[in-house]
């Protein structure tokens, strides 16, 4: 039922007036085996098709499935657009070079060309996906702050959210941009989706590795947060070491086994600011902390603690668990395990 990417690119049409859109998916991932994500797809389609949201951010941990979800999404809504472009920002293009590329893409079928990108977004129905946005953010500081040479992006995205047009820009990132939080607060046409692990469908990943003891699968999925990439890696380990027996794997490991996950976890934690590092290490051996709690580290002020927690939430590392009126925040056991291992 799904058309392959090559089918898509061959469906180029000379004008956007007929129903097949002009598509550039060179930077997009291939449509591989994809397990439902029905509710996320429904939400995104609602935001785009019904609410006409102009700027959408999808953020979440590396490998959680953001790009694949978006790839699946555009497969389902492509007939609604005249133009569709996917651009990865992992090579850190300056804003002017990105704008040039977009301009060229739109201009191939739109003559005479229009003066600005916003003009194209207004004139046609365009869907632009900007993936790997976190590459434009500073490392070692609070989450979602642009690198010095990339601050203009903030203004560009603000224009996209504020100006009237009939298009949609989707940002994909490890971290929720700080400036997006401000835009949301101002109630502009912007929405944010925090993508989390797979629920019941995570079992399909374990099935694809032909693991056994399916009664133990929910436990394994819970341990690894339903994170598709982590589960794929752990499933390979279970095949290598335990001939696919989930029971054996769970019974032998006292702590949560990290193995090949370490470098992946490392690459995300090394982006934390000093302040966040100090706060997160306080989570090493406890379940959750409350905002009302005084910082255990006497060198931390209350406001430093709150900024750090806010930033860790924007990275998808800490999760708010509702406990009545009090804000309680929790670090998932995988990260606790990683910290214990690193700090021991
Ligand atoms: N819904 C899904 N169904 C099956 N596999 C998935 C799903 N989402 C993610 N994956 C697996 O996880 C890998 C990473 O997903 P990806 O979308 O590239 O993550 P991200 O963009 O968040 O870093 C994919 O290559 C795929 O193997
Ligand atoms: Mg991705």
GROMACS .gro file of C-alpha atoms and ligand atoms in nm, residues 29 61-68 86 88 131-132 134 172-174, ligand 2:
model
   18
   29UNK     CA    1   1.435   0.802   0.601
   61UNK     CA    2   1.495   1.098   2.274
   62UNK     CA    3   1.728   0.993   1.997
   63UNK     CA    4   1.599   0.681   1.821
   64UNK     CA    5   1.249   0.701   1.973
   65UNK     CA    6   1.092   0.710   1.626
   66UNK     CA    7   1.040   1.079   1.540
   67UNK     CA    8   1.164   1.063   1.182
   68UNK     CA    9   0.986   0.737   1.102
   86UNK     CA   10   1.225   1.715   0.393
   88UNK     CA   11   1.792   1.741   0.760
  131UNK     CA   12   1.475   1.724   1.087
  132UNK     CA   13   1.760   1.706   1.343
  134UNK     CA   14   1.901   1.991   1.784
  172UNK     CA   15   1.202   1.744   1.462
  173UNK     CA   16   1.448   1.764   1.748
  174UNK     CA   17   1.596   1.589   2.051
  346LIG    MG1   18   1.556   1.117   1.327
   0.00000   0.00000   0.00000
